[in-house]
Amino acid sequence: MNTVVDRFIRYAKIYSESDPHTPAGTIPSTDRQFDMARLLVEELHNIGVDNAFVDEKCYVYAQIPATAGYELLPAVGLIAHMDTAPDVTGKDIKPQIIRYEGGNIVLNQEKNIVMESALFPELERFKGQELICTDGTTLLGADDKAGIAIIVQAVEELLTDGGPHGKLCLGFTPDEEIGRGADAFDVKNFGADFAFTVDGGDISHYEYETFNAASASVDINGFSIHPGSAKDKMKNALLLAMEFNALLPAMETPSHTEGYEGFFHLTELHGQVEQAHMNYIIRDHSMERFQQRKAVIQKAVQQLNLRYGPDTVHIELKDQYYNMYEILKDCMDVVHLAEKAMMKAGVNTPTHSPIRGGTDGCRLTYMGLPCPNLPTGGYNAHGRFEYVPVESLKTGVKIIRELVSPDLLERTHFKKTV
Ligand SMILES: [Zn+2]
């Protein structure tokens, strides 16, 4: 039998980076993600999951029927993504296992790349443990190859042991890192009553709250005239842009907020005297405050149009995704199942906190598939200091095995056929 470590290292070495520059309709964004998909299908076949397949959009699906007598248990979905983040290269990843003895970790002697314990104080907790690290030149892709390894390993162990379980549905998606992982997900044929993405961090931490999110595209029309004869005539779009931004609460930006605090985030600003363009993203966990924020930015538009004439400022507001908790609050059984499985797997005090972002799971939740997020054990995602403790990977496998055991599922009352 494989170990979760062998499995993870095998997956991590496969170059499967997604590309945000590929037009949104092209799924997957990179053909190389098929390399990961095909390997997974082959491995699933090898462990006895004969119906595993990859579709033309690079989504891998598989179902494991319930063992006899357990057909009425809810069908549990397990989801992880196959792509790695484009922020740092995922080509030629050379994972190495390092026994952590405290202090700094030299990842690459030759290039003098060192992971400093002062920068990553949580390392201290893994003293005496084995960590899977990079060679300092790439990311590791524990986000989310660790999630894939944990799921496949748990399935292999489950099928080898022959213990009872309900129906399991597996889904491995492309393009999560560029925000498109749910775009072509076939919720209906997936066949689960609810699911979990295995795409979190610290092994004692799970998540079921995300932001509500909107984008605002703001266009400002100025009027250009020679500055020498501009008195009472010129409307400088650049100055109006600054005035517009000053109407938004100055302390409600990403750099001043944390926890459940929402924000307005100016992501783009360019223009000349005649024309200026601004882009904002608007985020809040509370639906009420999210709506208020959209009203505030619209008020700013009205204000400037009152001061400088109608049609000076145009705004296009677009909702992007919503907090999964709005739906999950009515099926907290699913969330509690995650917590109970973690405790049975040896995590003494599972913790949770609101995600300051979105996940594919939040879009899936709104597509009818409730989908909280489970941990993978990985740290420092999207960077060269990414690592995952071996012990955490093993705990991840245990969590999945507990999650799908009849023992816990029998006490889960939520069942929804999508
Ligand atoms: Zn991820």
GROMACS .gro file of C-alpha atoms and ligand atoms in nm:
model
  419
    1MET     CA    1   0.000   0.000   0.000
    2ASN     CA    2   0.105   0.359  -0.062
    3THR     CA    3   0.168   0.599   0.221
    4VAL     CA    4   0.017   0.945   0.218
    5VAL     CA    5   0.373   1.084   0.202
    6ASP     CA    6   0.470   0.886  -0.113
    7ARG     CA    7   0.147   0.988  -0.267
    8PHE     CA    8   0.187   1.355  -0.183
    9ILE     CA    9   0.544   1.369  -0.315
   10ARG     CA   10   0.439   1.198  -0.638
   11TYR     CA   11   0.160   1.452  -0.694
   12ALA     CA   12   0.373   1.752  -0.589
   13LYS     CA   13   0.628   1.675  -0.862
   14ILE     CA   14   0.369   1.709  -1.137
   15TYR     CA   15   0.368   2.053  -1.294
   16SER     CA   16   0.003   2.162  -1.292
   17GLU     CA   17   0.005   2.540  -1.254
   18SER     CA   18  -0.304   2.729  -1.375
   19ASP     CA   19  -0.284   3.053  -1.576
   20PRO     CA   20  -0.501   3.360  -1.500
   21HIS     CA   21  -0.423   3.509  -1.844
   22THR     CA   22  -0.610   3.236  -2.029
   23PRO     CA   23  -0.957   3.367  -2.126
   24ALA     CA   24  -1.223   3.261  -1.874
   25GLY     CA   25  -1.413   3.036  -2.117
   26THR     CA   26  -1.112   2.811  -2.172
   27ILE     CA   27  -1.128   2.531  -1.915
   28PRO     CA   28  -0.879   2.416  -1.801
   29SER     CA   29  -0.662   2.726  -1.832
   30THR     CA   30  -0.356   2.505  -1.895
   31ASP     CA   31  -0.339   2.163  -2.063
   32ARG     CA   32  -0.074   2.046  -1.819
   33GLN     CA   33  -0.344   2.006  -1.553
   34PHE     CA   34  -0.455   1.700  -1.751
   35ASP     CA   35  -0.125   1.533  -1.650
   36MET     CA   36  -0.239   1.544  -1.288
   37ALA     CA   37  -0.595   1.444  -1.381
   38ARG     CA   38  -0.487   1.139  -1.582
   39LEU     CA   39  -0.252   1.019  -1.310
   40LEU     CA   40  -0.532   1.048  -1.054
   41VAL     CA   41  -0.776   0.852  -1.268
   42GLU     CA   42  -0.515   0.580  -1.314
   43GLU     CA   43  -0.440   0.565  -0.941
   44LEU     CA   44  -0.808   0.555  -0.853
   45HIS     CA   45  -0.858   0.266  -1.095
   46ASN     CA   46  -0.560   0.090  -0.934
   47ILE     CA   47  -0.712   0.110  -0.586
   48GLY     CA   48  -1.042  -0.026  -0.713
   49VAL     CA   49  -1.244   0.286  -0.795
   50ASP     CA   50  -1.332   0.170  -1.145
   51ASN     CA   51  -1.573   0.449  -1.238
   52ALA     CA   52  -1.318   0.732  -1.197
   53PHE     CA   53  -1.294   0.948  -1.509
   54VAL     CA   54  -1.175   1.288  -1.628
   55ASP     CA   55  -1.412   1.497  -1.839
   56GLU     CA   56  -1.316   1.724  -2.129
   57LYS     CA   57  -1.282   2.021  -1.892
   58CYS     CA   58  -1.031   1.838  -1.672
   59TYR     CA   59  -1.261   1.765  -1.379
   60VAL     CA   60  -1.200   1.423  -1.223
   61TYR     CA   61  -1.504   1.251  -1.071
   62ALA     CA   62  -1.550   0.918  -0.899
   63GLN     CA   63  -1.808   0.750  -0.680
   64ILE     CA   64  -1.770   0.475  -0.424
   65PRO     CA   65  -2.102   0.307  -0.350
   66ALA     CA   66  -2.211   0.256   0.010
   67THR     CA   67  -2.134  -0.080   0.165
   68ALA     CA   68  -2.436  -0.311   0.201
   69GLY     CA   69  -2.679  -0.187   0.464
   70TYR     CA   70  -2.547   0.171   0.465
   71GLU     CA   71  -2.717   0.297   0.149
   72LEU     CA   72  -2.933   0.539   0.345
   73LEU     CA   73  -2.647   0.732   0.496
   74PRO     CA   74  -2.595   1.077   0.341
   75ALA     CA   75  -2.360   1.076   0.040
   76VAL     CA   76  -2.045   1.268   0.133
   77GLY     CA   77  -1.844   1.457  -0.127
   78LEU     CA   78  -1.469   1.518  -0.099
   79ILE     CA   79  -1.313   1.785  -0.318
   80ALA     CA   80  -0.959   1.911  -0.378
   81HIS     CA   81  -0.798   2.112  -0.656
   82MET     CA   82  -0.527   1.992  -0.891
   83ASP     CA   83  -0.372   2.324  -0.996
   84THR     CA   84  -0.104   2.521  -0.814
   85ALA     CA   85  -0.097   2.900  -0.774
   86PRO     CA   86   0.069   3.102  -1.050
   87ASP     CA   87   0.231   3.337  -0.792
   88VAL     CA   88   0.548   3.127  -0.770
   89THR     CA   89   0.652   2.865  -1.022
   90GLY     CA   90   0.531   2.509  -0.973
   91LYS     CA   91   0.769   2.366  -1.232
   92ASP     CA   92   1.039   2.116  -1.127
   93ILE     CA   93   0.927   2.095  -0.767
   94LYS     CA   94   1.177   1.892  -0.566
   95PRO     CA   95   1.016   1.812  -0.232
   96GLN     CA   96   1.252   1.722   0.050
   97ILE     CA   97   1.178   1.571   0.389
   98ILE     CA   98   1.358   1.752   0.669
   99ARG     CA   99   1.359   1.653   1.032
  100TYR     CA  100   1.304   1.981   1.215
  101GLU     CA  101   1.535   2.026   1.514
  102GLY     CA  102   1.454   2.391   1.585
  103GLY     CA  103   1.602   2.715   1.451
  104ASN     CA  104   1.632   2.807   1.084
  105ILE     CA  105   1.592   2.557   0.801
  106VAL     CA  106   1.843   2.569   0.517
  107LEU     CA  107   1.634   2.481   0.215
  108ASN     CA  108   1.905   2.533  -0.041
  109GLN     CA  109   2.270   2.547   0.058
  110GLU     CA  110   2.393   2.637  -0.289
  111LYS     CA  111   2.154   2.928  -0.337
  112ASN     CA  112   2.156   3.020   0.031
  113ILE     CA  113   1.778   3.000   0.073
  114VAL     CA  114   1.687   2.979   0.439
  115MET     CA  115   1.350   2.956   0.612
  116GLU     CA  116   1.392   3.171   0.921
  117SER     CA  117   1.219   3.062   1.238
  118ALA     CA  118   1.182   3.428   1.341
  119LEU     CA  119   0.961   3.485   1.037
  120PHE     CA  120   0.763   3.165   1.085
  121PRO     CA  121   0.728   3.121   1.462
  122GLU     CA  122   0.472   2.839   1.427
  123LEU     CA  123   0.764   2.615   1.318
  124GLU     CA  124   0.845   2.574   1.686
  125ARG     CA  125   0.539   2.350   1.725
  126PHE     CA  126   0.689   2.096   1.486
  127LYS     CA  127   1.018   2.043   1.667
  128GLY     CA  128   1.115   1.677   1.638
  129GLN     CA  129   0.875   1.623   1.344
  130GLU     CA  130   0.941   1.561   0.977
  131LEU     CA  131   0.844   1.844   0.743
  132ILE     CA  132   0.804   1.820   0.368
  133CYS     CA  133   0.963   2.136   0.227
  134THR     CA  134   1.070   2.276  -0.111
  135ASP     CA  135   1.428   2.326  -0.230
  136GLY     CA  136   1.362   2.700  -0.204
  137THR     CA  137   1.320   2.761  -0.577
  138THR     CA  138   0.950   2.673  -0.624
  139LEU     CA  139   0.633   2.649  -0.423
  140LEU     CA  140   0.546   2.306  -0.281
  141GLY     CA  141   0.188   2.276  -0.394
  142ALA     CA  142   0.069   2.129  -0.064
  143ASP     CA  143  -0.211   2.368  -0.162
  144ASP     CA  144  -0.375   2.151  -0.272
  145LYS     CA  145  -0.186   1.832  -0.359
  146ALA     CA  146  -0.188   1.757   0.015
  147GLY     CA  147  -0.570   1.764  -0.003
  148ILE     CA  148  -0.567   1.522  -0.297
  149ALA     CA  149  -0.318   1.289  -0.128
  150ILE     CA  150  -0.522   1.286   0.193
  151ILE     CA  151  -0.846   1.202   0.010
  152VAL     CA  152  -0.702   0.929  -0.214
  153GLN     CA  153  -0.507   0.775   0.074
  154ALA     CA  154  -0.817   0.767   0.295
  155VAL     CA  155  -1.013   0.600   0.015
  156GLU     CA  156  -0.742   0.340  -0.042
  157GLU     CA  157  -0.728   0.256   0.328
  158LEU     CA  158  -1.104   0.241   0.351
  159LEU     CA  159  -1.132   0.002   0.057
  160THR     CA  160  -0.842  -0.212   0.182
  161ASP     CA  161  -0.984  -0.241   0.535
  162GLY     CA  162  -1.327  -0.321   0.396
  163GLY     CA  163  -1.504  -0.136   0.678
  164PRO     CA  164  -1.858  -0.002   0.636
  165HIS     CA  165  -1.920   0.343   0.488
  166GLY     CA  166  -2.184   0.546   0.309
  167LYS     CA  167  -2.165   0.659  -0.053
  168LEU     CA  168  -1.860   0.871  -0.129
  169CYS     CA  169  -1.825   1.114  -0.417
  170LEU     CA  170  -1.483   1.242  -0.518
  171GLY     CA  171  -1.420   1.555  -0.722
  172PHE     CA  172  -1.084   1.700  -0.827
  173THR     CA  173  -1.100   2.037  -0.996
  174PRO     CA  174  -0.874   2.247  -1.220
  175ASP     CA  175  -0.819   2.626  -1.196
  176GLU     CA  176  -0.913   2.685  -0.832
  177GLU     CA  177  -0.621   2.921  -0.783
  178ILE     CA  178  -0.751   3.154  -1.053
  179GLY     CA  179  -1.102   3.154  -0.906
  180ARG     CA  180  -1.262   2.930  -1.167
  181GLY     CA  181  -1.264   2.590  -0.999
  182ALA     CA  182  -1.641   2.581  -0.962
  183ASP     CA  183  -1.711   2.713  -1.315
  184ALA     CA  184  -1.775   2.376  -1.479
  185PHE     CA  185  -1.833   2.161  -1.170
  186ASP     CA  186  -2.116   1.917  -1.235
  187VAL     CA  187  -2.298   1.937  -0.901
  188LYS     CA  188  -2.592   1.731  -1.022
  189ASN     CA  189  -2.399   1.426  -1.138
  190PHE     CA  190  -2.147   1.458  -0.855
  191GLY     CA  191  -2.414   1.290  -0.646
  192ALA     CA  192  -2.329   1.410  -0.295
  193ASP     CA  193  -2.572   1.545  -0.036
  194PHE     CA  194  -2.299   1.772   0.095
  195ALA     CA  195  -1.925   1.796   0.052
  196PHE     CA  196  -1.600   1.920   0.200
  197THR     CA  197  -1.316   2.088   0.021
  198VAL     CA  198  -0.986   1.965   0.167
  199ASP     CA  199  -0.797   2.285   0.102
  200GLY     CA  200  -0.725   2.451   0.437
  201GLY     CA  201  -0.410   2.502   0.642
  202ASP     CA  202  -0.329   2.408   1.003
  203ILE     CA  203  -0.458   2.059   1.074
  204SER     CA  204  -0.662   2.172   1.374
  205HIS     CA  205  -0.844   2.443   1.178
  206TYR     CA  206  -1.160   2.423   0.967
  207GLU     CA  207  -1.365   2.690   0.794
  208TYR     CA  208  -1.726   2.755   0.706
  209GLU     CA  209  -1.750   3.133   0.672
  210THR     CA  210  -1.630   3.341   0.379
  211PHE     CA  211  -1.668   3.697   0.263
  212ASN     CA  212  -1.960   3.831   0.063
  213ALA     CA  213  -1.788   3.986  -0.236
  214ALA     CA  214  -1.856   4.245  -0.503
  215SER     CA  215  -1.646   4.438  -0.750
  216ALA     CA  216  -1.701   4.800  -0.844
  217SER     CA  217  -1.576   4.945  -1.170
  218VAL     CA  218  -1.579   5.326  -1.154
  219ASP     CA  219  -1.538   5.553  -1.458
  220ILE     CA  220  -1.490   5.925  -1.415
  221ASN     CA  221  -1.546   6.169  -1.700
  222GLY     CA  222  -1.342   6.489  -1.681
  223PHE     CA  223  -1.304   6.782  -1.915
  224SER     CA  224  -0.962   6.882  -2.044
  225ILE     CA  225  -0.866   7.229  -2.151
  226HIS     CA  226  -0.535   7.418  -2.160
  227PRO     CA  227  -0.445   7.485  -1.796
  228GLY     CA  228  -0.382   7.850  -1.882
  229SER     CA  229  -0.745   7.906  -1.966
  230ALA     CA  230  -0.902   7.638  -1.749
  231LYS     CA  231  -1.065   7.857  -1.482
  232ASP     CA  232  -1.420   7.739  -1.409
  233LYS     CA  233  -1.405   7.504  -1.707
  234MET     CA  234  -1.164   7.216  -1.643
  235LYS     CA  235  -1.286   6.903  -1.465
  236ASN     CA  236  -0.976   6.702  -1.376
  237ALA     CA  237  -1.082   6.338  -1.366
  238LEU     CA  238  -0.772   6.246  -1.164
  239LEU     CA  239  -0.859   6.492  -0.887
  240LEU     CA  240  -1.219   6.370  -0.894
  241ALA     CA  241  -1.091   6.014  -0.851
  242MET     CA  242  -0.904   6.122  -0.538
  243GLU     CA  243  -1.212   6.303  -0.413
  244PHE     CA  244  -1.421   5.993  -0.480
  245ASN     CA  245  -1.188   5.772  -0.280
  246ALA     CA  246  -1.188   6.025   0.004
  247LEU     CA  247  -1.564   5.973   0.040
  248LEU     CA  248  -1.502   5.610   0.143
  249PRO     CA  249  -1.411   5.528   0.505
  250ALA     CA  250  -1.034   5.562   0.522
  251MET     CA  251  -0.981   5.296   0.788
  252GLU     CA  252  -1.186   5.030   0.612
  253THR     CA  253  -0.918   4.894   0.383
  254PRO     CA  254  -0.741   4.555   0.389
  255SER     CA  255  -0.440   4.703   0.568
  256HIS     CA  256  -0.655   4.826   0.859
  257THR     CA  257  -0.892   4.534   0.906
  258GLU     CA  258  -0.896   4.175   1.034
  259GLY     CA  259  -1.132   3.904   1.161
  260TYR     CA  260  -1.491   3.992   1.074
  261GLU     CA  261  -1.409   4.348   0.961
  262GLY     CA  262  -1.498   4.420   0.600
  263PHE     CA  263  -1.334   4.665   0.361
  264PHE     CA  264  -1.321   4.861   0.037
  265HIS     CA  265  -1.005   4.779  -0.154
  266LEU     CA  266  -0.886   5.003  -0.437
  267THR     CA  267  -0.719   4.762  -0.679
  268GLU     CA  268  -0.673   4.981  -0.984
  269LEU     CA  269  -0.643   5.353  -1.060
  270HIS     CA  270  -0.533   5.510  -1.383
  271GLY     CA  271  -0.628   5.794  -1.612
  272GLN     CA  272  -0.562   6.144  -1.743
  273VAL     CA  273  -0.738   6.479  -1.699
  274GLU     CA  274  -1.014   6.373  -1.938
  275GLN     CA  275  -1.084   6.022  -1.805
  276ALA     CA  276  -1.007   5.815  -1.500
  277HIS     CA  277  -1.081   5.457  -1.410
  278MET     CA  278  -1.086   5.290  -1.070
  279ASN     CA  279  -1.154   4.936  -0.959
  280TYR     CA  280  -1.256   4.837  -0.610
  281ILE     CA  281  -1.336   4.510  -0.445
  282ILE     CA  282  -1.587   4.519  -0.160
  283ARG     CA  283  -1.583   4.253   0.110
  284ASP     CA  284  -1.784   4.180   0.424
  285HIS     CA  285  -1.885   3.864   0.613
  286SER     CA  286  -2.218   4.014   0.716
  287MET     CA  287  -2.475   4.031   0.435
  288GLU     CA  288  -2.631   4.340   0.595
  289ARG     CA  289  -2.301   4.529   0.612
  290PHE     CA  290  -2.214   4.407   0.262
  291GLN     CA  291  -2.532   4.570   0.129
  292GLN     CA  292  -2.453   4.884   0.329
  293ARG     CA  293  -2.106   4.902   0.175
  294LYS     CA  294  -2.252   4.887  -0.173
  295ALA     CA  295  -2.490   5.167  -0.074
  296VAL     CA  296  -2.199   5.375   0.060
  297ILE     CA  297  -2.005   5.354  -0.265
  298GLN     CA  298  -2.316   5.437  -0.466
  299LYS     CA  299  -2.372   5.737  -0.242
  300ALA     CA  300  -2.022   5.857  -0.328
  301VAL     CA  301  -2.117   5.840  -0.696
  302GLN     CA  302  -2.430   6.048  -0.630
  303GLN     CA  303  -2.230   6.301  -0.430
  304LEU     CA  304  -1.982   6.366  -0.709
  305ASN     CA  305  -2.257   6.378  -0.970
  306LEU     CA  306  -2.435   6.638  -0.758
  307ARG     CA  307  -2.118   6.845  -0.724
  308TYR     CA  308  -1.991   6.818  -1.083
  309GLY     CA  309  -2.292   6.737  -1.296
  310PRO     CA  310  -2.475   6.420  -1.388
  311ASP     CA  311  -2.277   6.160  -1.580
  312THR     CA  312  -1.950   6.268  -1.420
  313VAL     CA  313  -1.914   5.932  -1.243
  314HIS     CA  314  -2.041   5.591  -1.355
  315ILE     CA  315  -2.027   5.279  -1.146
  316GLU     CA  316  -2.081   4.918  -1.232
  317LEU     CA  317  -2.130   4.698  -0.928
  318LYS     CA  318  -2.111   4.321  -0.962
  319ASP     CA  319  -2.166   4.063  -0.691
  320GLN     CA  320  -1.894   3.798  -0.708
  321TYR     CA  321  -1.977   3.544  -0.438
  322TYR     CA  322  -2.153   3.519  -0.103
  323ASN     CA  323  -2.069   3.395   0.244
  324MET     CA  324  -2.128   3.019   0.254
  325TYR     CA  325  -2.246   3.056   0.614
  326GLU     CA  326  -2.571   3.216   0.489
  327ILE     CA  327  -2.660   2.868   0.363
  328LEU     CA  328  -2.462   2.656   0.607
  329LYS     CA  329  -2.633   2.813   0.907
  330ASP     CA  330  -2.936   2.606   0.811
  331CYS     CA  331  -2.735   2.284   0.787
  332MET     CA  332  -2.492   2.312   1.075
  333ASP     CA  333  -2.497   1.932   1.107
  334VAL     CA  334  -2.251   1.932   0.819
  335VAL     CA  335  -2.018   2.174   0.997
  336HIS     CA  336  -2.046   1.983   1.324
  337LEU     CA  337  -1.963   1.661   1.141
  338ALA     CA  338  -1.630   1.815   1.039
  339GLU     CA  339  -1.558   1.918   1.396
  340LYS     CA  340  -1.648   1.577   1.541
  341ALA     CA  341  -1.437   1.394   1.281
  342MET     CA  342  -1.139   1.613   1.367
  343MET     CA  343  -1.178   1.539   1.737
  344LYS     CA  344  -1.207   1.165   1.676
  345ALA     CA  345  -0.893   1.186   1.461
  346GLY     CA  346  -0.700   1.323   1.759
  347VAL     CA  347  -0.730   1.698   1.713
  348ASN     CA  348  -0.811   1.799   2.071
  349THR     CA  349  -0.952   2.142   2.013
  350PRO     CA  350  -1.056   2.212   1.654
  351THR     CA  351  -1.072   2.583   1.582
  352HIS     CA  352  -1.240   2.783   1.310
  353SER     CA  353  -1.222   3.138   1.186
  354PRO     CA  354  -1.382   3.336   0.905
  355ILE     CA  355  -1.196   3.313   0.575
  356ARG     CA  356  -1.101   3.660   0.454
  357GLY     CA  357  -1.167   3.557   0.098
  358GLY     CA  358  -1.374   3.302  -0.089
  359THR     CA  359  -1.329   2.937  -0.176
  360ASP     CA  360  -1.464   2.719  -0.452
  361GLY     CA  361  -1.669   2.570  -0.174
  362CYS     CA  362  -1.862   2.891  -0.130
  363ARG     CA  363  -1.965   2.890  -0.494
  364LEU     CA  364  -2.050   2.520  -0.473
  365THR     CA  365  -2.256   2.590  -0.161
  366TYR     CA  366  -2.462   2.839  -0.361
  367MET     CA  367  -2.488   2.586  -0.645
  368GLY     CA  368  -2.669   2.355  -0.401
  369LEU     CA  369  -2.379   2.162  -0.251
  370PRO     CA  370  -2.306   2.272   0.108
  371CYS     CA  371  -1.928   2.269   0.129
  372PRO     CA  372  -1.718   2.370   0.434
  373ASN     CA  373  -1.338   2.354   0.419
  374LEU     CA  374  -1.121   2.095   0.594
  375PRO     CA  375  -0.748   2.130   0.670
  376THR     CA  376  -0.457   1.979   0.476
  377GLY     CA  377  -0.189   2.066   0.731
  378GLY     CA  378  -0.001   2.289   0.485
  379TYR     CA  379   0.162   2.623   0.571
  380ASN     CA  380   0.284   2.927   0.375
  381ALA     CA  381   0.087   2.846   0.061
  382HIS     CA  382   0.175   3.015  -0.268
  383GLY     CA  383   0.539   3.064  -0.176
  384ARG     CA  384   0.879   2.900  -0.163
  385PHE     CA  385   0.855   2.848   0.213
  386GLU     CA  386   0.549   2.631   0.180
  387TYR     CA  387   0.571   2.312   0.385
  388VAL     CA  388   0.355   2.040   0.533
  389PRO     CA  389   0.435   1.830   0.842
  390VAL     CA  390   0.418   1.455   0.776
  391GLU     CA  391   0.223   1.404   1.099
  392SER     CA  392  -0.042   1.653   0.982
  393LEU     CA  393  -0.087   1.468   0.652
  394LYS     CA  394  -0.147   1.148   0.850
  395THR     CA  395  -0.399   1.323   1.074
  396GLY     CA  396  -0.569   1.455   0.760
  397VAL     CA  397  -0.622   1.096   0.642
  398LYS     CA  398  -0.766   1.001   0.982
  399ILE     CA  399  -1.006   1.297   0.970
  400ILE     CA  400  -1.146   1.182   0.635
  401ARG     CA  401  -1.181   0.826   0.758
  402GLU     CA  402  -1.374   0.941   1.064
  403LEU     CA  403  -1.583   1.177   0.855
  404VAL     CA  404  -1.720   0.897   0.637
  405SER     CA  405  -1.766   0.642   0.914
  406PRO     CA  406  -2.126   0.532   0.975
  407ASP     CA  407  -2.073   0.611   1.339
  408LEU     CA  408  -2.069   0.988   1.282
  409LEU     CA  409  -2.282   0.998   0.968
  410GLU     CA  410  -2.574   0.823   1.133
  411ARG     CA  411  -2.606   1.120   1.361
  412THR     CA  412  -2.603   1.369   1.073
  413HIS     CA  413  -2.958   1.465   0.992
  414PHE     CA  414  -2.886   1.687   0.699
  415LYS     CA  415  -2.968   1.524   0.369
  416LYS     CA  416  -3.044   1.718   0.059
  417THR     CA  417  -3.068   1.569  -0.284
  418VAL     CA  418  -2.944   1.818  -0.541
  419ZN      ZN  419  -0.603   2.580  -0.241
   0.00000   0.00000   0.00000
